[in-house]
PDB file of C-alpha atoms in Angstrom:
ATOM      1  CA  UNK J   1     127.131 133.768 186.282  1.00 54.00           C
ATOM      2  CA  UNK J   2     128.424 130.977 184.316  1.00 55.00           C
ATOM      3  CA  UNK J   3     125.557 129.728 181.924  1.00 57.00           C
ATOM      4  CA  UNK J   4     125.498 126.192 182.689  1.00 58.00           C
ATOM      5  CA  UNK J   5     125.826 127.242 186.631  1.00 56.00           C
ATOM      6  CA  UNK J   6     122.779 129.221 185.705  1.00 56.00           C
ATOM      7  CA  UNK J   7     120.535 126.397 183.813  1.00 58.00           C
ATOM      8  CA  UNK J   8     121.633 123.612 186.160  1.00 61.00           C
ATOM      9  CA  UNK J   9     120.575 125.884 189.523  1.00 62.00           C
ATOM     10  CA  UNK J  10     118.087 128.715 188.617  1.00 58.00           C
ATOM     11  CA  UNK J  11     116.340 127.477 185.826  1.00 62.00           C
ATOM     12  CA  UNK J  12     115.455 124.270 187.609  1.00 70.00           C
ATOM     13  CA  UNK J  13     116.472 123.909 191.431  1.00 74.00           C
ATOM     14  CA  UNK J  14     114.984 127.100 192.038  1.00 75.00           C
ATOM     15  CA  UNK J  15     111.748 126.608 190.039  1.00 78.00           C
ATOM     16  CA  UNK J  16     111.217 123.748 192.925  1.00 81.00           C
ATOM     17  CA  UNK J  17     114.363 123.926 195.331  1.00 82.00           C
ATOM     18  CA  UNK J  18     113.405 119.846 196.267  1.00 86.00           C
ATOM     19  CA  UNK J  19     115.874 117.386 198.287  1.00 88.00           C
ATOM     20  CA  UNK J  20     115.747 115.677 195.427  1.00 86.00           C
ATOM     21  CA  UNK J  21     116.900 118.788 192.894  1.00 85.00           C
ATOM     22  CA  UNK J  22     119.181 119.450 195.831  1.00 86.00           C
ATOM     23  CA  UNK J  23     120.934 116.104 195.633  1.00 84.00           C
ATOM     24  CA  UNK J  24     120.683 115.743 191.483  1.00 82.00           C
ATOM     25  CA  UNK J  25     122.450 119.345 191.370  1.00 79.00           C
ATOM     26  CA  UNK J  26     125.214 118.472 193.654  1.00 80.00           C
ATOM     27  CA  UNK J  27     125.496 114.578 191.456  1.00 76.00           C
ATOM     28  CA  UNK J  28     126.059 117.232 188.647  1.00 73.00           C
ATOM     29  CA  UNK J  29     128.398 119.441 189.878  1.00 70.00           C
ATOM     30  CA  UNK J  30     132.300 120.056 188.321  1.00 63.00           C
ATOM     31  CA  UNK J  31     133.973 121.207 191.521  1.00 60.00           C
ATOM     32  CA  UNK J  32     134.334 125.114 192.761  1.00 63.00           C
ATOM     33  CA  UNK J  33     133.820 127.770 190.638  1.00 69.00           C
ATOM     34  CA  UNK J  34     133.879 131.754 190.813  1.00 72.00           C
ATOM     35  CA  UNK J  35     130.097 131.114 191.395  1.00 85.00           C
ATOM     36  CA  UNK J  36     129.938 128.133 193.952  1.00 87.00           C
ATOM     37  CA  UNK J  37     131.608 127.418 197.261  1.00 90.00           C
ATOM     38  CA  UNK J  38     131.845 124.558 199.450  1.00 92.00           C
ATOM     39  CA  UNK J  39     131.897 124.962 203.468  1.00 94.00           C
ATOM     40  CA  UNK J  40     131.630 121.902 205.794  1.00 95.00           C
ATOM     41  CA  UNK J  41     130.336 124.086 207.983  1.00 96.00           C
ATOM     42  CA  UNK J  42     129.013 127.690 208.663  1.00 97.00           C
ATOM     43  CA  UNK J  43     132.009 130.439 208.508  1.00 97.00           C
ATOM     44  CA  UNK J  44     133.005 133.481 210.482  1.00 97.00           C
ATOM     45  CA  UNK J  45     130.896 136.578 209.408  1.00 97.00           C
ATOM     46  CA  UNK J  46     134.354 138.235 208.071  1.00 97.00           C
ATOM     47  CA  UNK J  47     135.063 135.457 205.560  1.00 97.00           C
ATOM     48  CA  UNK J  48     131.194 134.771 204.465  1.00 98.00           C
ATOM     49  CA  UNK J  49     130.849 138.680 203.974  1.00 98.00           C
ATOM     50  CA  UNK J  50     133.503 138.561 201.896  1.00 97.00           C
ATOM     51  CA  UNK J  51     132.557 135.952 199.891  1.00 97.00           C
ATOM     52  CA  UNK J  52     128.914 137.178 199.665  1.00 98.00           C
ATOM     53  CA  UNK J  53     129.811 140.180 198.313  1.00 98.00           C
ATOM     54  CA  UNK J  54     132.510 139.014 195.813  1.00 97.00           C
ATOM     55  CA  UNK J  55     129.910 137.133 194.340  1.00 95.00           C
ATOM     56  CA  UNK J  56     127.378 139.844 194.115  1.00 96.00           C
ATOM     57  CA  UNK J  57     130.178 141.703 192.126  1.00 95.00           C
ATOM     58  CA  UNK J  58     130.212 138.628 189.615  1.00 93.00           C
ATOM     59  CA  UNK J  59     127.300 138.269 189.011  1.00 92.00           C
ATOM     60  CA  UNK J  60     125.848 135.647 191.534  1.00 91.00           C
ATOM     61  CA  UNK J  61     126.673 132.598 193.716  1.00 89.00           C
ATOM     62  CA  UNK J  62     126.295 129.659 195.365  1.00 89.00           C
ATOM     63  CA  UNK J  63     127.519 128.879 198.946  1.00 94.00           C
ATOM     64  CA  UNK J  64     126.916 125.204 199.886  1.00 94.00           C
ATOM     65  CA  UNK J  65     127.568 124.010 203.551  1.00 97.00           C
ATOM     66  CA  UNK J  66     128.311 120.653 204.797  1.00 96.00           C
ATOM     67  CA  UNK J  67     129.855 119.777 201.652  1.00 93.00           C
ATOM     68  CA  UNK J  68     133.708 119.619 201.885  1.00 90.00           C
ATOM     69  CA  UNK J  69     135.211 118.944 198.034  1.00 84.00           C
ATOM     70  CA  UNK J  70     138.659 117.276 198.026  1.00 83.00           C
ATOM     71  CA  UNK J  71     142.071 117.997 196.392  1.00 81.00           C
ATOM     72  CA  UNK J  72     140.278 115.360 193.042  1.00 78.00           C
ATOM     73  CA  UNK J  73     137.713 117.766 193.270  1.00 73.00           C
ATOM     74  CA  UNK J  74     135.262 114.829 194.592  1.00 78.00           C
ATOM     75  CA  UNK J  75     132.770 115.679 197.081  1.00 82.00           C
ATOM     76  CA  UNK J  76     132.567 114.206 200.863  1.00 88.00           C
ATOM     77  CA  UNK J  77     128.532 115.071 201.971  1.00 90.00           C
ATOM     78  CA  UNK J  78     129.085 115.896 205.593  1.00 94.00           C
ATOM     79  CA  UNK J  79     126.310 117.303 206.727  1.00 95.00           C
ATOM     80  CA  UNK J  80     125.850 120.373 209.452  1.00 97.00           C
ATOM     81  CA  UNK J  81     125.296 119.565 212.986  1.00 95.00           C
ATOM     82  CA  UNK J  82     122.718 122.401 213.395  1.00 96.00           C
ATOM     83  CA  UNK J  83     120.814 124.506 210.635  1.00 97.00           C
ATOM     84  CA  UNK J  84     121.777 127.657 211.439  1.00 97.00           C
ATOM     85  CA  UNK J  85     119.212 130.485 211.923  1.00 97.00           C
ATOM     86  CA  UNK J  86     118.184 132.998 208.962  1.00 96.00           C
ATOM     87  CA  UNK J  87     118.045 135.638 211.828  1.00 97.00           C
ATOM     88  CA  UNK J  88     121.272 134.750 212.814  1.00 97.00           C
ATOM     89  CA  UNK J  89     122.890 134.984 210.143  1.00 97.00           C
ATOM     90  CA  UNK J  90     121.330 138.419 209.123  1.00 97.00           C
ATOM     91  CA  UNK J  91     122.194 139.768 212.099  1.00 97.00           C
ATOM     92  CA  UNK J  92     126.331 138.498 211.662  1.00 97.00           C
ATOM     93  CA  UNK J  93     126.523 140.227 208.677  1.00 97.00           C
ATOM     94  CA  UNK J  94     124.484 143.556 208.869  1.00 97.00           C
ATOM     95  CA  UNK J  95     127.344 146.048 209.458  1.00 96.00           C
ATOM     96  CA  UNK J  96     129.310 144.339 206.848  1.00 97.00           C
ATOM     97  CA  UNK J  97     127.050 143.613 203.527  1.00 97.00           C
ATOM     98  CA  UNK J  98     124.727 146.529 202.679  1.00 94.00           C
ATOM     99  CA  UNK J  99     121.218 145.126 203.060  1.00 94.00           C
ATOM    100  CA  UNK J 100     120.666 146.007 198.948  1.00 94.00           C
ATOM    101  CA  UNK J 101     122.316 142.578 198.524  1.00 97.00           C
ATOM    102  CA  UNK J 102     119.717 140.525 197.660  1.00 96.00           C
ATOM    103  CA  UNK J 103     120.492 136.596 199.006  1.00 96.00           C
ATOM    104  CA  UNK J 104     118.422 133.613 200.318  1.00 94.00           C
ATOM    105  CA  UNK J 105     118.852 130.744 202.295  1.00 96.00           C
ATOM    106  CA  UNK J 106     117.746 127.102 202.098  1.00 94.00           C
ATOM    107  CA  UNK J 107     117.606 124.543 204.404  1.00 95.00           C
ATOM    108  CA  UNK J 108     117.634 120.872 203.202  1.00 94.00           C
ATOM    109  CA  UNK J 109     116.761 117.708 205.621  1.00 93.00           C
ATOM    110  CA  UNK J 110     117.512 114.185 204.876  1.00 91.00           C
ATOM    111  CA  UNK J 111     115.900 112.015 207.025  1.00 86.00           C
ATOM    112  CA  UNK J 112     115.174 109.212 204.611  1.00 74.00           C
ATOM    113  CA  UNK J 113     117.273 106.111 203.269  1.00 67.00           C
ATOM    114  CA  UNK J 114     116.359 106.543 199.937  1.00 66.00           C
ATOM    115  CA  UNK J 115     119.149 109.510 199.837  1.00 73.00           C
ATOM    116  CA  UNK J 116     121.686 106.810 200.000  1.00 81.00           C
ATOM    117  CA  UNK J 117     124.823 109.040 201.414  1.00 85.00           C
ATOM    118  CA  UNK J 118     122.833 111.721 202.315  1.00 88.00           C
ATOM    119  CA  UNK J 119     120.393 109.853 204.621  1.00 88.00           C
ATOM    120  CA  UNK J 120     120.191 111.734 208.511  1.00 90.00           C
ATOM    121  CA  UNK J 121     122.491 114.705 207.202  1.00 93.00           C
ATOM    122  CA  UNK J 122     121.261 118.461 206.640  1.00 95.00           C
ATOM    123  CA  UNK J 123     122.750 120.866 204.205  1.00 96.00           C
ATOM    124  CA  UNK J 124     122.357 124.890 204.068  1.00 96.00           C
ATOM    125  CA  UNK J 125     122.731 126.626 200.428  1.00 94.00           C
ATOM    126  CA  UNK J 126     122.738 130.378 200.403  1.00 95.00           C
ATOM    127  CA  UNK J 127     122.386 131.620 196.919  1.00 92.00           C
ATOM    128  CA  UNK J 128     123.703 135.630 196.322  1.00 94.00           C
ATOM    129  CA  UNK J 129     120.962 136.964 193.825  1.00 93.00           C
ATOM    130  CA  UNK J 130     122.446 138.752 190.403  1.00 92.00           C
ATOM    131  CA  UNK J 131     121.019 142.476 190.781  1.00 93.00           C
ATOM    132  CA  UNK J 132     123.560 144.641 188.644  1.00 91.00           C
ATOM    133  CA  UNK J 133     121.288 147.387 188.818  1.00 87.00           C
ATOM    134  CA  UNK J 134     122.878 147.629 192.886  1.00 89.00           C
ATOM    135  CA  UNK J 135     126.337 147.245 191.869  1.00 90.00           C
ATOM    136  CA  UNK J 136     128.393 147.882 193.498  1.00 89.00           C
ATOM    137  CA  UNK J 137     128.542 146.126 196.308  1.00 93.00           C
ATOM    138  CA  UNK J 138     131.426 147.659 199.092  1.00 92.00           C
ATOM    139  CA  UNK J 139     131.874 146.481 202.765  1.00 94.00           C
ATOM    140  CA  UNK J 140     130.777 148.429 204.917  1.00 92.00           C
ATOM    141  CA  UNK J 141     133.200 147.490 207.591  1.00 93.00           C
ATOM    142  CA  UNK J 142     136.090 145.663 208.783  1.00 94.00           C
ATOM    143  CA  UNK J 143     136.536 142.308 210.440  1.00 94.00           C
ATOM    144  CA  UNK J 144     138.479 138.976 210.378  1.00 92.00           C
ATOM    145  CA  UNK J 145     139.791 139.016 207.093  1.00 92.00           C
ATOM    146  CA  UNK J 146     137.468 141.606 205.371  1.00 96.00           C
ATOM    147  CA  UNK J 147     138.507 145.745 204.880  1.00 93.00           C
ATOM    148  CA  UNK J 148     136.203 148.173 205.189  1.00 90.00           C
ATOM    149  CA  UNK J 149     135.591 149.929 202.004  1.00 85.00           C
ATOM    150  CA  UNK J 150     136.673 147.715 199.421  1.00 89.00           C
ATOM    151  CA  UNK J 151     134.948 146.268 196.204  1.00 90.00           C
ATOM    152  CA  UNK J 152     135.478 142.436 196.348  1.00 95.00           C
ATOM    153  CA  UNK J 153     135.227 140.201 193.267  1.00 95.00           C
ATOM    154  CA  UNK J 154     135.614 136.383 192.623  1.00 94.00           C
ATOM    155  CA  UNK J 155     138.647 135.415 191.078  1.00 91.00           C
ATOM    156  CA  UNK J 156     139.862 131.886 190.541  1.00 80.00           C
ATOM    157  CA  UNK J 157     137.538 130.685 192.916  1.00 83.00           C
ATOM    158  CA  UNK J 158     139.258 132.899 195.502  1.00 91.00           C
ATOM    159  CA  UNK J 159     137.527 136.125 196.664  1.00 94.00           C
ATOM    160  CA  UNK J 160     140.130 139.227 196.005  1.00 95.00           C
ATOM    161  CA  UNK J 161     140.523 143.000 196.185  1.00 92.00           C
ATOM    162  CA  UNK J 162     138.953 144.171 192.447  1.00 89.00           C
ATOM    163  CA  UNK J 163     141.438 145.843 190.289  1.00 86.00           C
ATOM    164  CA  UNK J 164     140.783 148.743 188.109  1.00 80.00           C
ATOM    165  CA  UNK J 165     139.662 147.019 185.391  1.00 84.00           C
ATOM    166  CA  UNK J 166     137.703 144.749 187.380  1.00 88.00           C
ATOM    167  CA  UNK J 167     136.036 147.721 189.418  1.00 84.00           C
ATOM    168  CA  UNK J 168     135.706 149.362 185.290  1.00 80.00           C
ATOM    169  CA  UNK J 169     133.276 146.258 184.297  1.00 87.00           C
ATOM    170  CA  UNK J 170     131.435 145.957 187.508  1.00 87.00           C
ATOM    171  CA  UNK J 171     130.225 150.201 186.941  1.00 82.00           C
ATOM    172  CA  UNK J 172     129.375 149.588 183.271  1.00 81.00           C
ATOM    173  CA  UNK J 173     127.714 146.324 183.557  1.00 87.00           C
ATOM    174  CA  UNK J 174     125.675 148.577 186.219  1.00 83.00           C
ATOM    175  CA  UNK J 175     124.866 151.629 183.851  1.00 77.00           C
ATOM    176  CA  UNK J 176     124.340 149.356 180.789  1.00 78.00           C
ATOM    177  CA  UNK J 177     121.740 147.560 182.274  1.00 82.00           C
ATOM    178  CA  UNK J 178     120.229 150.883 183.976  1.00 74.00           C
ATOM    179  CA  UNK J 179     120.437 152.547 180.227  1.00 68.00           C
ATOM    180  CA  UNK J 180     118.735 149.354 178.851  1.00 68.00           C
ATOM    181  CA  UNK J 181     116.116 148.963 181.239  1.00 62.00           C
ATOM    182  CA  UNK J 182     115.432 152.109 182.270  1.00 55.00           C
ATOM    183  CA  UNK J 183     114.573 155.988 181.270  1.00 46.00           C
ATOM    184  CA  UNK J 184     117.360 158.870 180.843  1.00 50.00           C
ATOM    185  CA  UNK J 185     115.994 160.236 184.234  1.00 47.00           C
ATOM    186  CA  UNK J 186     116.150 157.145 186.063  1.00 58.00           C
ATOM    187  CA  UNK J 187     120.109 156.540 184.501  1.00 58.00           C
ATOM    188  CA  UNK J 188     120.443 160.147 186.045  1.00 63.00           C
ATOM    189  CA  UNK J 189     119.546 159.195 189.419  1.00 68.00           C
ATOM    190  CA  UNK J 190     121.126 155.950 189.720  1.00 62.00           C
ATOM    191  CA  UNK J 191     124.250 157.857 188.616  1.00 63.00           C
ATOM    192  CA  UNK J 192     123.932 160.728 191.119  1.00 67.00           C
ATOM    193  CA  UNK J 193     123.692 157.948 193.728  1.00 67.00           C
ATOM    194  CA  UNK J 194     127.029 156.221 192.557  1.00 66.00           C
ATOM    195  CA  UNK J 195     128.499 159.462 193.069  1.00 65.00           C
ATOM    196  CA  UNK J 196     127.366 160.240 196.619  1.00 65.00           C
ATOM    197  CA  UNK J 197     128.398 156.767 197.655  1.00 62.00           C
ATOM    198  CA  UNK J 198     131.981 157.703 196.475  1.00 61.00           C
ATOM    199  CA  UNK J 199     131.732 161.116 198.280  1.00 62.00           C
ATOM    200  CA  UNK J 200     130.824 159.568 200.843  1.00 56.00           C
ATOM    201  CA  UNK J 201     133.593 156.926 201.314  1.00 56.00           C
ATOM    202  CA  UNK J 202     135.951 159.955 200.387  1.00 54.00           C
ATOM    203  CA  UNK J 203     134.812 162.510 203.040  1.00 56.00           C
ATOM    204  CA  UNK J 204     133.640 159.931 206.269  1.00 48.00           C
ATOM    205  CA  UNK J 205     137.106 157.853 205.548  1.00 48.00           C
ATOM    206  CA  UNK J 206     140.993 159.255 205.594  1.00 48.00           C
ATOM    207  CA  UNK J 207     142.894 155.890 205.079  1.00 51.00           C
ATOM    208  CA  UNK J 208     144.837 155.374 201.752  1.00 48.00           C
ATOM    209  CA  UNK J 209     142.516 152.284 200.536  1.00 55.00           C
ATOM    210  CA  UNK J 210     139.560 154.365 200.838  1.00 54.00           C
ATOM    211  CA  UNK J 211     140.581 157.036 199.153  1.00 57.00           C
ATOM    212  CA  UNK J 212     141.864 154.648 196.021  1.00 62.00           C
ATOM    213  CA  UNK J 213     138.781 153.321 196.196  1.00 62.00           C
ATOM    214  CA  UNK J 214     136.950 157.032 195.224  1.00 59.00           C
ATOM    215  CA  UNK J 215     138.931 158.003 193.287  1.00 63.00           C
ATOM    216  CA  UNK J 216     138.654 153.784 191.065  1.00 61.00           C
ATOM    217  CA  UNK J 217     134.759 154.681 191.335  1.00 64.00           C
ATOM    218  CA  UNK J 218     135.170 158.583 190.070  1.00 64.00           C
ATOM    219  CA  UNK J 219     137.300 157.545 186.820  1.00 63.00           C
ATOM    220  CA  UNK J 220     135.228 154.429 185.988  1.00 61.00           C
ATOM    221  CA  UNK J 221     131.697 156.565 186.466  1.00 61.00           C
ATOM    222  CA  UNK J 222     133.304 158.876 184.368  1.00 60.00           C
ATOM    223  CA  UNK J 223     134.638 157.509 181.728  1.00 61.00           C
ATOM    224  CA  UNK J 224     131.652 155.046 181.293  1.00 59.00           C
ATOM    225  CA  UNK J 225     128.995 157.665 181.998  1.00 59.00           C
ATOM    226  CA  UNK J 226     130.675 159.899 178.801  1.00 60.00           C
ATOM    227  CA  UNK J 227     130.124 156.258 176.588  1.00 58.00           C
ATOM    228  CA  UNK J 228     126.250 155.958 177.314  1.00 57.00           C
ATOM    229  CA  UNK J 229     125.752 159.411 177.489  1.00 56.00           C
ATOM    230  CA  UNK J 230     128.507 161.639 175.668  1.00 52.00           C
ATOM    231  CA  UNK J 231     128.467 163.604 179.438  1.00 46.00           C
ATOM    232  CA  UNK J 232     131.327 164.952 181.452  1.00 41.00           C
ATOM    233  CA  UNK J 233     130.938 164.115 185.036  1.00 46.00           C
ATOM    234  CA  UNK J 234     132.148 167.462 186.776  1.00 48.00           C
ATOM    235  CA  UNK J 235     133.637 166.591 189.825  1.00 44.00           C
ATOM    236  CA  UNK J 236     133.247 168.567 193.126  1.00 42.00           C
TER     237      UNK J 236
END
C-alpha cells in the first residue's frame, strides 16, 4: 500500500475510525489510487469481488461509498440511501472471494450540522486488510464481469487480469514474508499448500484461462521457491 495511503488511514483513522477522522481523511485525500475507490453507491457483487480481491493482491485498499470523485478529481459527498448490511454483503460475495480475505466494514452517520456538507448523509468504507502471508487471492467463481479462476491486481486505478510478472511478485512477496517470519517447516507447508491450490485449479477446471493460470502459479513457485531455498519443485 502506498505509504502515505498507509499513515493517513491505518496509522490514524483506524487507531479511532471517528466521523470526524472519517471526514479529515477524505479533506486529505488526492483522488483514486490503486489503493482507494470511490462508489456513490453499493456495487454488484461481480464488480466489488473484483475489486476486493485486486486489492488484496496489492497489498490493501480502500473502498469508499457515497462518494462520487469528478473528472478534476474533486469530490461530490453524496451519501447512501441505506447502510447496507455486513451480512449482506458477506453473503453476495461468498462464492466469489475466498473467506481468507481478511476485510472490514464501517459505517459512518452524520446527523449533525457541524459536518457542514456532510450533515444528514451516511457513508460505508470497506477497507481490504494487507495479509501477504494468504496471497494469493483467486476468484472462486464467475459473475458479471469477474472470471472464475483468475488472479486480479490493481493497475492504474483499474482492477485487471495479473500478468506474469505481476502474478511473479505477488508469490514472492508471499514466500519472503513466510521465510522472514516464519520457520523452514512452516515455509514448507505454506508452499505445499500453494501447490495443491494450483492442482487443484488444474484438475477440477478444463478451460484455457485456468489452465494458464497453473501453469503462471507452477513457474513462479518454482522459480522463487529455488531463490529462498536453492530447491527444485518436482512437479507431478
Amino acid at each position: 500500500m502506498n505509504p502515505q495511503i498507509k499513515d493517513h488511514f491505518y496509522d490514524q483513522f483506524l487507531k479511532e475510525p471517528t466521523k470526524d477522522n472519517f471526514r479529515d481523511f477524505m479533506k486529505k485525500s488526492c483522488g483514486e489510487l490503486n489503493e482507494m475507490d470511490f462508489k456513490e453507491t453499493w456495487i454488484d457483487k461481480g464488480p466489488l469481488a473484483k475489486i476486493m480481491l485486486a486489492m488484496a493482491n496489492n497489498g490493501g485498499g480502500i473502498i469508499i461509498f457515497g462518494v462520487k470523485e469528478n473528472e478534476d478529481n474533486t469530490f461530490d459527498v453524496l451519501g447512501l440511501d441505506n447502510l447496507k448490511d455486513t451480512a449482506d454483503i458477506s453473503n453476495s460475495i461468498s462464492r466469489l472471494v475466498s473467506s481468507s480475505l481478511d476485510y472490514e466494514v464501517f459505517n459512518f452517520v452524520f446527523d449533525s450540522d457541524v459536518y457542514g456538507e456532510f450533515e444528514n448523509k451516511k457513508f460505508q468504507i470497506m477497507v481490504i486488510h494487507d495479509t501477504p502471508e494468504r496471497l494469493p487471492f483467486v476468484s472462486l467463481g464467475q459473475s458479471e464481469k469477474i472470471e472464475k479462476d483468475v488472479i486480479y491486481v490493481r493497475r492504474g486505478t483499474k482492477s485487471e487480469k495479473a500478468t506474469s510478472e505481476e502474478i511473479n511478485r505477488i508469490i514472492e512477496r508471499k514466500i519472503a514474508t513466510i521465510y522472514s517470519e516464519n520457520t523452514d517447516v512452516s515455509l514448507d507447508q505454506h508452499l505445499e499448500q500453494l501447490k495443491k491450490t494450483v492442482f487443484r485449479i488444474a484438475s477440477k477446471n478444463t478451460s484455457v484461462s485456468s489452465k494458464r493460470l497453473s501453469t503462471k502459479l507452477c513457474s513462479s513457485a518454482k522459480s522463487i521457491w529455488r531463490t529462498y531455498r536453492g530447491t527444485v519443485w518436482n512437479s507431478r
